[in-house]
Amino acid sequence: MIIQLSDAVSTEEAQALARRFSAILLNDSGERLLITSSKQSDLSPELEACAEEIFSMQSDIQLASRQFRPETREISLGAAGTIGGSSKRTLMMTGPCSVESEEQLIACAEFVKRMGIRVLRGGCFKPRTSPYSFQGLGEEGLKLLAQMRETYGLTIVTEVRDATHIDAVIAHSDIIQVGAKAMYDHGILRRCGQAAKPVLLKRGFGTTLQEFVQAAEFILSGGNPDVMLCERGIRTFETKTRFTLDLCGVAWLQEHTNLPIILDTSHAMGYRYGVPALTRACTAMGVDGLLIETHPNPDKAMSDAAQQLSFEQFEDMFASLKPIAAAVGRTLV
Amino acid sequence: MIIQLSDAVSTEEAQALARRFSAILLNDSGERLLITSSKQSDLSPELEACAEEIFSMQSDIQLASRQFRPETREISLGAAGTIGGSSKRTLMMTGPCSVESEEQLIACAEFVKRMGIRVLRGGCFKPRTSPYSFQGLGEEGLKLLAQMRETYGLTIVTEVRDATHIDAVIAHSDIIQVGAKAMYDHGILRRCGQAAKPVLLKRGFGTTLQEFVQAAEFILSGGNPDVMLCERGIRTFETKTRFTLDLCGVAWLQEHTNLPIILDTSHAMGYRYGVPALTRACTAMGVDGLLIETHPNPDKAMSDAAQQLSFEQFEDMFASLKPIAAAVGRTLV
Amino acid sequence: MIIQLSDAVSTEEAQALARRFSAILLNDSGERLLITSSKQSDLSPELEACAEEIFSMQSDIQLASRQFRPETREISLGAAGTIGGSSKRTLMMTGPCSVESEEQLIACAEFVKRMGIRVLRGGCFKPRTSPYSFQGLGEEGLKLLAQMRETYGLTIVTEVRDATHIDAVIAHSDIIQVGAKAMYDHGILRRCGQAAKPVLLKRGFGTTLQEFVQAAEFILSGGNPDVMLCERGIRTFETKTRFTLDLCGVAWLQEHTNLPIILDTSHAMGYRYGVPALTRACTAMGVDGLLIETHPNPDKAMSDAAQQLSFEQFEDMFASLKPIAAAVGRTLV
Amino acid sequence: MIIQLSDAVSTEEAQALARRFSAILLNDSGERLLITSSKQSDLSPELEACAEEIFSMQSDIQLASRQFRPETREISLGAAGTIGGSSKRTLMMTGPCSVESEEQLIACAEFVKRMGIRVLRGGCFKPRTSPYSFQGLGEEGLKLLAQMRETYGLTIVTEVRDATHIDAVIAHSDIIQVGAKAMYDHGILRRCGQAAKPVLLKRGFGTTLQEFVQAAEFILSGGNPDVMLCERGIRTFETKTRFTLDLCGVAWLQEHTNLPIILDTSHAMGYRYGVPALTRACTAMGVDGLLIETHPNPDKAMSDAAQQLSFEQFEDMFASLKPIAAAVGRTLV
């Protein structure tokens, strides 16, 4: 339940209520909210007396729910402009799976720039499943990304792998990416709740939509209102493709939550041949952003070699997306 | 392995070879093919001597493989024209989940006609999971469908539930629909192999892509070259939506098989709110057909009430699909 | 809802009520039951007046529910005796995946006999996923099985693949096996409902527990009270094993349904190395029966070669099961 | 590939080889091992010259593989004795889901002691999916657990939620539990690799067996040889039970890995009614340990109330396990 407190309630009273009802007290653009578990169904008369407005929820999807705020949140992404709200923009983000070297990253940044794209992605702390393969360049990679921001004016999105380096990622990125395997990591979620940067939260491949949005609630209730949800494929019995992109789930998220939606088709498919068609499908669904892996020489990539697009492939695909975006009343940027 | 026999081989010799090597002998538009399991990897010198051309396959996806025939098969659907081949058409098929009454079906047929759509769907033998709910009108429904063909010139697609009424369905329909739950039914598959009508084969919700295409091989190797594959959602851990539409799987099918692809978004989503956006996504993928449930009064439908679109909802969606089809170089018909 | 009619209601009145309320009228060991969909929640006063007892169900698991009949059904399996009820027996059923030849089947029957086992399994109509592999001996195989019954006094369980040969399977078997791929086949389920032989119904690998038990309801409400449920593994994201045996699901079935439970570990595992340990686990769960594949020469088997046990392996496993059965108060027969 | 270095190779040479071939250099009970990714298939002549023995692996399951060390690792758990090796022990670990208060924990510890059980479990950092529910007592809980060790001589197992408090968990526990949601957390895995305490690693509910064992490889290759694998249910389409316990997967792990196996049936089932039967099944599989939730008053539990056993239920179940353990040649402790 979300209780929007009336102006008559003093700060001290608000804090006392939060303690007494084990509630989270949140300042949400000027409004003070008390949030309690949806399972505490009884509203005490005392709380009711302090309420300006009450939002009674059926589950712990609360701040992210369209029942609470019906409009999609507008999120400002620095030089890349805004998404959500009434912007009708679909934002392309691209770059390599892993930052591998300065040379590789410059090639990517120049390509991105040439395409007129505003957001560069690149991973530095790779959540590999084997200890015996390339683990990423770490902080050295973060510095290379920051250099691309300086030189090319690009907005940088990069992934945090675990709580031990969350501060470094926050310091060097413009958008904090929380990966599919880190999605339940309270150390990361709570720290992102206190960060002043937007968060791109990926769905775990074994994660229900309910749990996914509840992970966003950790960040939102921690004080950071700028969360984007990224669907990147779930794990099913089908193994001919790497994962199964859940567009039914995207339809559910669009209907029920107020968070902008980003789609990552590279990880879902796992093979470059399918990425263009899937990305066209996502564009037609009217999503707020797209996250696609590109590499100057995909076959030599140090991670996810099979799924990254070459620059030529990306360019062809990118051209094909624009009329689809236009057909659904959106602008691809 | 597919061995295309040379003209020098007589009919008797061909039959003898088939018996001797436990192979299927198939006449495929004038070419005689011997097909053996992909596991019999050794090619005997005797077979080799009879071969005009040899297609060695890695699995029992053989006749459906682009390795055998690289072009998508062109299938003629009577009054509805053709799909596949070089047609660049995306064919809309719509109508109610169940045929419920003459009045209901006429309302649907007139709506379909008014939209300029050529194919009417409607189920008569419903594969319900409970014995205590509506089971369909059976043959009475088939006759109503045939009446719509007469009156409105529509192409009829309807579902066979089990082998006991396959002959009635073949007799009264223009396209034989094999549903998700009947997809492994050898009684149906073998009979469809001998039928002179195109087959719309739905993927079982627990069926791998490999098994799905192998089910089509039963029909193709039985002598019927006209099979369409219909993805309609698979069963995953996510239950907020009825099923999970597998567009990664569609990308795989488009890459590897020569069969036209149809998408059913109604069953995948299970709720009407998501059907329009998902159908736009499918259109952008450049599929060959779409199968959508509509009902004159969805809330009163005797089956699948939650997912059928009203005529108004369908009309809005249909208008939105055309520019997307155009954007990917296709015509929506 | 199940309405047990009072004796005052005449046969004509009962039939009239069934028609009027779209209910199924069933004679269940002398009691007349009217069964309506659980969704028709309102009980009309007229029906209430005719009721001896009313069972109001939350879903269409009705005749199979412990709410209706709390005790596990006792099912008589001819020469093999009974299972369920208060028998505390765990019945072993074994034999080859496919009946391949008279010689092979005699070897199996003699082995089964020597082990003191009463039930021989063997498939004649194989629901293969590829048209290019061995499809089973068909009716010739059924006759070989019947011959084993004659010669060795064994109870025969064999599988029906589709509705086209259901009568032949009923005629030649003692227990009708409905396989995982045929589980939704109304042609089979309805015919089994009229058969006077017990049915072993396997769970589809993509089938929920709810749907599985509802498939049994088709048979039960058709008039055949003797249905056994067989768990044989579901399809999940894990592919190192063929399927995933769902023992949590078995615990649910034991708690909520009154049908005896059979476990097939051969298909679940798909590899013989794991079959003995899994079968020990199932025995410890106190199930009513076990269905295990054995073959005189597993590596040469014409289907499922990887998972069938040799006679030596089976013999070792069988010896290890008896003390476990005893430890849970059961007798392995 | 694992290259066991010959004694002739000096420490400096070993380090130089590791750097040059991007290999991990590990001291494994006196043997020096160089471990490289299984994808680097070519063995250089230089490495070959330094090898005492070479283990060529098909995947990055290397140190955990029975190909490398065929015997199950023996792990010493302090006062609780050893598991694995030739011990033939099945170790019971029980206690509440969450440490809630000193009073609750003392009740549990006394019960555990009275049962003759040696290991007490209890969670302090709960990986809840909602920010609005009870999150655990944190370090205060760890201190209560340490107090139970002092007072009752029990071995303590408790869970680390994320990398921010890993040092506190290592300091206060005897066995470090890595939960299903933290299983990919490199911050935790790498720190556990340097810890001198055994690790109980739970399988993520969306995690393949391959990834699961590879997560163990992070710890093993980090220098900690004492890893136990805990299966606790995977997420499937079946939702009548909380998860699906994967005993086929357990059979695979027993066949292919040298790590002791622990089974958690409480989380798999999610409902107490099924826990006893499932735990009997696991015992019959001959696993090395069992992890079961108990609570003095389950209905009032602050987390996972539905699945925790009361002391009476546990006591009944525990008595039933001993003869099953005996039947498979094991001792339940």
PDB file of N, CA, C and O in Angstrom, chain C residues 59-94:
ATOM      1  N   SER C  59     -12.008 -26.555  -8.963  1.00  0.00           N
ATOM      2  CA  SER C  59     -11.551 -26.671 -10.354  1.00  0.00           C
ATOM      3  C   SER C  59     -12.197 -27.910 -10.942  1.00  0.00           C
ATOM      4  O   SER C  59     -12.943 -28.614 -10.265  1.00  0.00           O
ATOM      5  N   ASP C  60     -11.892 -28.211 -12.204  1.00  0.00           N
ATOM      6  CA  ASP C  60     -12.488 -29.370 -12.841  1.00  0.00           C
ATOM      7  C   ASP C  60     -11.751 -30.670 -12.538  1.00  0.00           C
ATOM      8  O   ASP C  60     -11.919 -31.663 -13.243  1.00  0.00           O
ATOM      9  N   ILE C  61     -10.941 -30.658 -11.511  1.00  0.00           N
ATOM     10  CA  ILE C  61     -10.507 -31.923 -10.899  1.00  0.00           C
ATOM     11  C   ILE C  61     -11.627 -32.299  -9.937  1.00  0.00           C
ATOM     12  O   ILE C  61     -11.785 -31.681  -8.884  1.00  0.00           O
ATOM     13  N   GLN C  62     -12.431 -33.251 -10.338  1.00  0.00           N
ATOM     14  CA  GLN C  62     -13.643 -33.541  -9.565  1.00  0.00           C
ATOM     15  C   GLN C  62     -13.672 -35.009  -9.129  1.00  0.00           C
ATOM     16  O   GLN C  62     -13.454 -35.311  -7.951  1.00  0.00           O
ATOM     17  N   LEU C  63     -13.905 -35.936 -10.073  1.00  0.00           N
ATOM     18  CA  LEU C  63     -13.960 -37.353  -9.691  1.00  0.00           C
ATOM     19  C   LEU C  63     -12.616 -37.837  -9.158  1.00  0.00           C
ATOM     20  O   LEU C  63     -12.553 -38.750  -8.342  1.00  0.00           O
ATOM     21  N   ALA C  64     -11.535 -37.227  -9.625  1.00  0.00           N
ATOM     22  CA  ALA C  64     -10.189 -37.646  -9.205  1.00  0.00           C
ATOM     23  C   ALA C  64      -9.768 -37.022  -7.877  1.00  0.00           C
ATOM     24  O   ALA C  64      -8.704 -37.343  -7.360  1.00  0.00           O
ATOM     25  N   SER C  65     -10.606 -36.146  -7.343  1.00  0.00           N
ATOM     26  CA  SER C  65     -10.187 -35.389  -6.159  1.00  0.00           C
ATOM     27  C   SER C  65     -10.401 -36.163  -4.858  1.00  0.00           C
ATOM     28  O   SER C  65     -11.383 -36.891  -4.715  1.00  0.00           O
ATOM     29  N   ARG C  66      -9.490 -35.970  -3.923  1.00  0.00           N
ATOM     30  CA  ARG C  66      -9.680 -36.570  -2.596  1.00  0.00           C
ATOM     31  C   ARG C  66     -10.829 -35.880  -1.842  1.00  0.00           C
ATOM     32  O   ARG C  66     -11.325 -36.433  -0.863  1.00  0.00           O
ATOM     33  N   GLN C  67     -11.244 -34.711  -2.323  1.00  0.00           N
ATOM     34  CA  GLN C  67     -12.424 -34.076  -1.727  1.00  0.00           C
ATOM     35  C   GLN C  67     -13.668 -34.921  -1.999  1.00  0.00           C
ATOM     36  O   GLN C  67     -14.583 -34.947  -1.206  1.00  0.00           O
ATOM     37  N   PHE C  68     -13.687 -35.560  -3.156  1.00  0.00           N
ATOM     38  CA  PHE C  68     -14.835 -36.388  -3.522  1.00  0.00           C
ATOM     39  C   PHE C  68     -14.706 -37.776  -2.886  1.00  0.00           C
ATOM     40  O   PHE C  68     -15.607 -38.241  -2.192  1.00  0.00           O
ATOM     41  N   ARG C  69     -13.586 -38.425  -3.126  1.00  0.00           N
ATOM     42  CA  ARG C  69     -13.341 -39.744  -2.522  1.00  0.00           C
ATOM     43  C   ARG C  69     -11.953 -39.680  -1.888  1.00  0.00           C
ATOM     44  O   ARG C  69     -10.944 -39.631  -2.612  1.00  0.00           O
ATOM     45  N   PRO C  70     -11.871 -39.661  -0.558  1.00  0.00           N
ATOM     46  CA  PRO C  70     -10.575 -39.439   0.090  1.00  0.00           C
ATOM     47  C   PRO C  70      -9.569 -40.585  -0.059  1.00  0.00           C
ATOM     48  O   PRO C  70      -8.369 -40.352  -0.026  1.00  0.00           O
ATOM     49  N   GLU C  71     -10.037 -41.810  -0.260  1.00  0.00           N
ATOM     50  CA  GLU C  71      -9.108 -42.936  -0.348  1.00  0.00           C
ATOM     51  C   GLU C  71      -8.575 -43.107  -1.763  1.00  0.00           C
ATOM     52  O   GLU C  71      -9.310 -42.899  -2.727  1.00  0.00           O
ATOM     53  N   THR C  72      -7.336 -43.561  -1.876  1.00  0.00           N
ATOM     54  CA  THR C  72      -6.794 -43.913  -3.188  1.00  0.00           C
ATOM     55  C   THR C  72      -7.619 -45.057  -3.777  1.00  0.00           C
ATOM     56  O   THR C  72      -7.923 -46.031  -3.086  1.00  0.00           O
ATOM     57  N   ARG C  73      -7.997 -44.912  -5.042  1.00  0.00           N
ATOM     58  CA  ARG C  73      -8.785 -45.956  -5.696  1.00  0.00           C
ATOM     59  C   ARG C  73      -8.024 -47.283  -5.730  1.00  0.00           C
ATOM     60  O   ARG C  73      -6.826 -47.292  -5.998  1.00  0.00           O
ATOM     61  N   GLU C  74      -8.747 -48.353  -5.515  1.00  0.00           N
ATOM     62  CA  GLU C  74      -8.148 -49.684  -5.659  1.00  0.00           C
ATOM     63  C   GLU C  74      -8.425 -50.144  -7.080  1.00  0.00           C
ATOM     64  O   GLU C  74      -9.574 -50.100  -7.537  1.00  0.00           O
ATOM     65  N   ILE C  75      -7.390 -50.560  -7.772  1.00  0.00           N
ATOM     66  CA  ILE C  75      -7.556 -50.975  -9.167  1.00  0.00           C
ATOM     67  C   ILE C  75      -7.058 -52.401  -9.314  1.00  0.00           C
ATOM     68  O   ILE C  75      -5.954 -52.740  -8.876  1.00  0.00           O
ATOM     69  N   SER C  76      -7.893 -53.215  -9.932  1.00  0.00           N
ATOM     70  CA  SER C  76      -7.546 -54.622 -10.121  1.00  0.00           C
ATOM     71  C   SER C  76      -6.882 -54.794 -11.484  1.00  0.00           C
ATOM     72  O   SER C  76      -7.424 -54.352 -12.500  1.00  0.00           O
ATOM     73  N   LEU C  77      -5.708 -55.419 -11.484  1.00  0.00           N
ATOM     74  CA  LEU C  77      -4.935 -55.569 -12.712  1.00  0.00           C
ATOM     75  C   LEU C  77      -4.811 -57.039 -13.109  1.00  0.00           C
ATOM     76  O   LEU C  77      -3.753 -57.512 -13.514  1.00  0.00           O
ATOM     77  N   GLY C  78      -5.905 -57.769 -12.958  1.00  0.00           N
ATOM     78  CA  GLY C  78      -5.943 -59.165 -13.384  1.00  0.00           C
ATOM     79  C   GLY C  78      -4.944 -60.008 -12.615  1.00  0.00           C
ATOM     80  O   GLY C  78      -4.867 -59.943 -11.380  1.00  0.00           O
ATOM     81  N   ALA C  79      -4.160 -60.790 -13.348  1.00  0.00           N
ATOM     82  CA  ALA C  79      -3.205 -61.708 -12.731  1.00  0.00           C
ATOM     83  C   ALA C  79      -2.198 -60.976 -11.850  1.00  0.00           C
ATOM     84  O   ALA C  79      -1.601 -61.566 -10.947  1.00  0.00           O
ATOM     85  N   ALA C  80      -2.005 -59.685 -12.089  1.00  0.00           N
ATOM     86  CA  ALA C  80      -1.016 -58.934 -11.312  1.00  0.00           C
ATOM     87  C   ALA C  80      -1.568 -58.459  -9.980  1.00  0.00           C
ATOM     88  O   ALA C  80      -0.844 -57.860  -9.178  1.00  0.00           O
ATOM     89  N   GLY C  81      -2.845 -58.744  -9.719  1.00  0.00           N
ATOM     90  CA  GLY C  81      -3.439 -58.333  -8.448  1.00  0.00           C
ATOM     91  C   GLY C  81      -3.856 -56.875  -8.445  1.00  0.00           C
ATOM     92  O   GLY C  81      -4.022 -56.265  -9.496  1.00  0.00           O
ATOM     93  N   THR C  82      -4.033 -56.332  -7.250  1.00  0.00           N
ATOM     94  CA  THR C  82      -4.540 -54.961  -7.155  1.00  0.00           C
ATOM     95  C   THR C  82      -3.451 -54.003  -6.690  1.00  0.00           C
ATOM     96  O   THR C  82      -2.467 -54.396  -6.080  1.00  0.00           O
ATOM     97  N   ILE C  83      -3.657 -52.737  -7.022  1.00  0.00           N
ATOM     98  CA  ILE C  83      -2.834 -51.666  -6.445  1.00  0.00           C
ATOM     99  C   ILE C  83      -3.782 -50.619  -5.874  1.00  0.00           C
ATOM    100  O   ILE C  83      -4.980 -50.631  -6.147  1.00  0.00           O
ATOM    101  N   GLY C  84      -3.239 -49.712  -5.095  1.00  0.00           N
ATOM    102  CA  GLY C  84      -4.063 -48.681  -4.472  1.00  0.00           C
ATOM    103  C   GLY C  84      -4.855 -49.256  -3.316  1.00  0.00           C
ATOM    104  O   GLY C  84      -4.535 -50.334  -2.795  1.00  0.00           O
ATOM    105  N   GLY C  85      -5.907 -48.552  -2.926  1.00  0.00           N
ATOM    106  CA  GLY C  85      -6.719 -48.991  -1.797  1.00  0.00           C
ATOM    107  C   GLY C  85      -5.852 -49.142  -0.563  1.00  0.00           C
ATOM    108  O   GLY C  85      -5.033 -48.279  -0.259  1.00  0.00           O
ATOM    109  N   SER C  86      -6.010 -50.253   0.120  1.00  0.00           N
ATOM    110  CA  SER C  86      -5.186 -50.463   1.313  1.00  0.00           C
ATOM    111  C   SER C  86      -4.097 -51.499   1.044  1.00  0.00           C
ATOM    112  O   SER C  86      -3.570 -52.118   1.955  1.00  0.00           O
ATOM    113  N   SER C  87      -3.774 -51.685  -0.266  1.00  0.00           N
ATOM    114  CA  SER C  87      -2.886 -52.811  -0.618  1.00  0.00           C
ATOM    115  C   SER C  87      -1.439 -52.598  -0.212  1.00  0.00           C
ATOM    116  O   SER C  87      -0.709 -53.553  -0.008  1.00  0.00           O
ATOM    117  N   LYS C  88      -0.966 -51.362  -0.145  1.00  0.00           N
ATOM    118  CA  LYS C  88       0.441 -51.079   0.183  1.00  0.00           C
ATOM    119  C   LYS C  88       1.401 -51.825  -0.738  1.00  0.00           C
ATOM    120  O   LYS C  88       2.499 -52.211  -0.343  1.00  0.00           O
ATOM    121  N   ARG C  89       0.966 -52.018  -1.986  1.00  0.00           N
ATOM    122  CA  ARG C  89       1.848 -52.678  -2.942  1.00  0.00           C
ATOM    123  C   ARG C  89       2.453 -51.633  -3.888  1.00  0.00           C
ATOM    124  O   ARG C  89       1.801 -50.670  -4.264  1.00  0.00           O
ATOM    125  N   THR C  90       3.692 -51.881  -4.274  1.00  0.00           N
ATOM    126  CA  THR C  90       4.338 -51.107  -5.336  1.00  0.00           C
ATOM    127  C   THR C  90       4.628 -52.093  -6.454  1.00  0.00           C
ATOM    128  O   THR C  90       5.403 -53.034  -6.273  1.00  0.00           O
ATOM    129  N   LEU C  91       3.972 -51.878  -7.579  1.00  0.00           N
ATOM    130  CA  LEU C  91       3.971 -52.871  -8.656  1.00  0.00           C
ATOM    131  C   LEU C  91       5.034 -52.555  -9.699  1.00  0.00           C
ATOM    132  O   LEU C  91       5.021 -51.481 -10.303  1.00  0.00           O
ATOM    133  N   MET C  92       5.931 -53.488  -9.946  1.00  0.00           N
ATOM    134  CA  MET C  92       6.947 -53.289 -10.979  1.00  0.00           C
ATOM    135  C   MET C  92       6.401 -53.733 -12.330  1.00  0.00           C
ATOM    136  O   MET C  92       5.805 -54.798 -12.451  1.00  0.00           O
ATOM    137  N   MET C  93       6.617 -52.899 -13.343  1.00  0.00           N
ATOM    138  CA  MET C  93       6.262 -53.254 -14.723  1.00  0.00           C
ATOM    139  C   MET C  93       7.515 -53.029 -15.551  1.00  0.00           C
ATOM    140  O   MET C  93       8.096 -51.942 -15.494  1.00  0.00           O
ATOM    141  N   THR C  94       7.912 -54.030 -16.306  1.00  0.00           N
ATOM    142  CA  THR C  94       9.130 -53.842 -17.100  1.00  0.00           C
ATOM    143  C   THR C  94       9.051 -54.599 -18.414  1.00  0.00           C
ATOM    144  O   THR C  94       8.146 -55.409 -18.632  1.00  0.00           O
TER     145      THR C  94
END
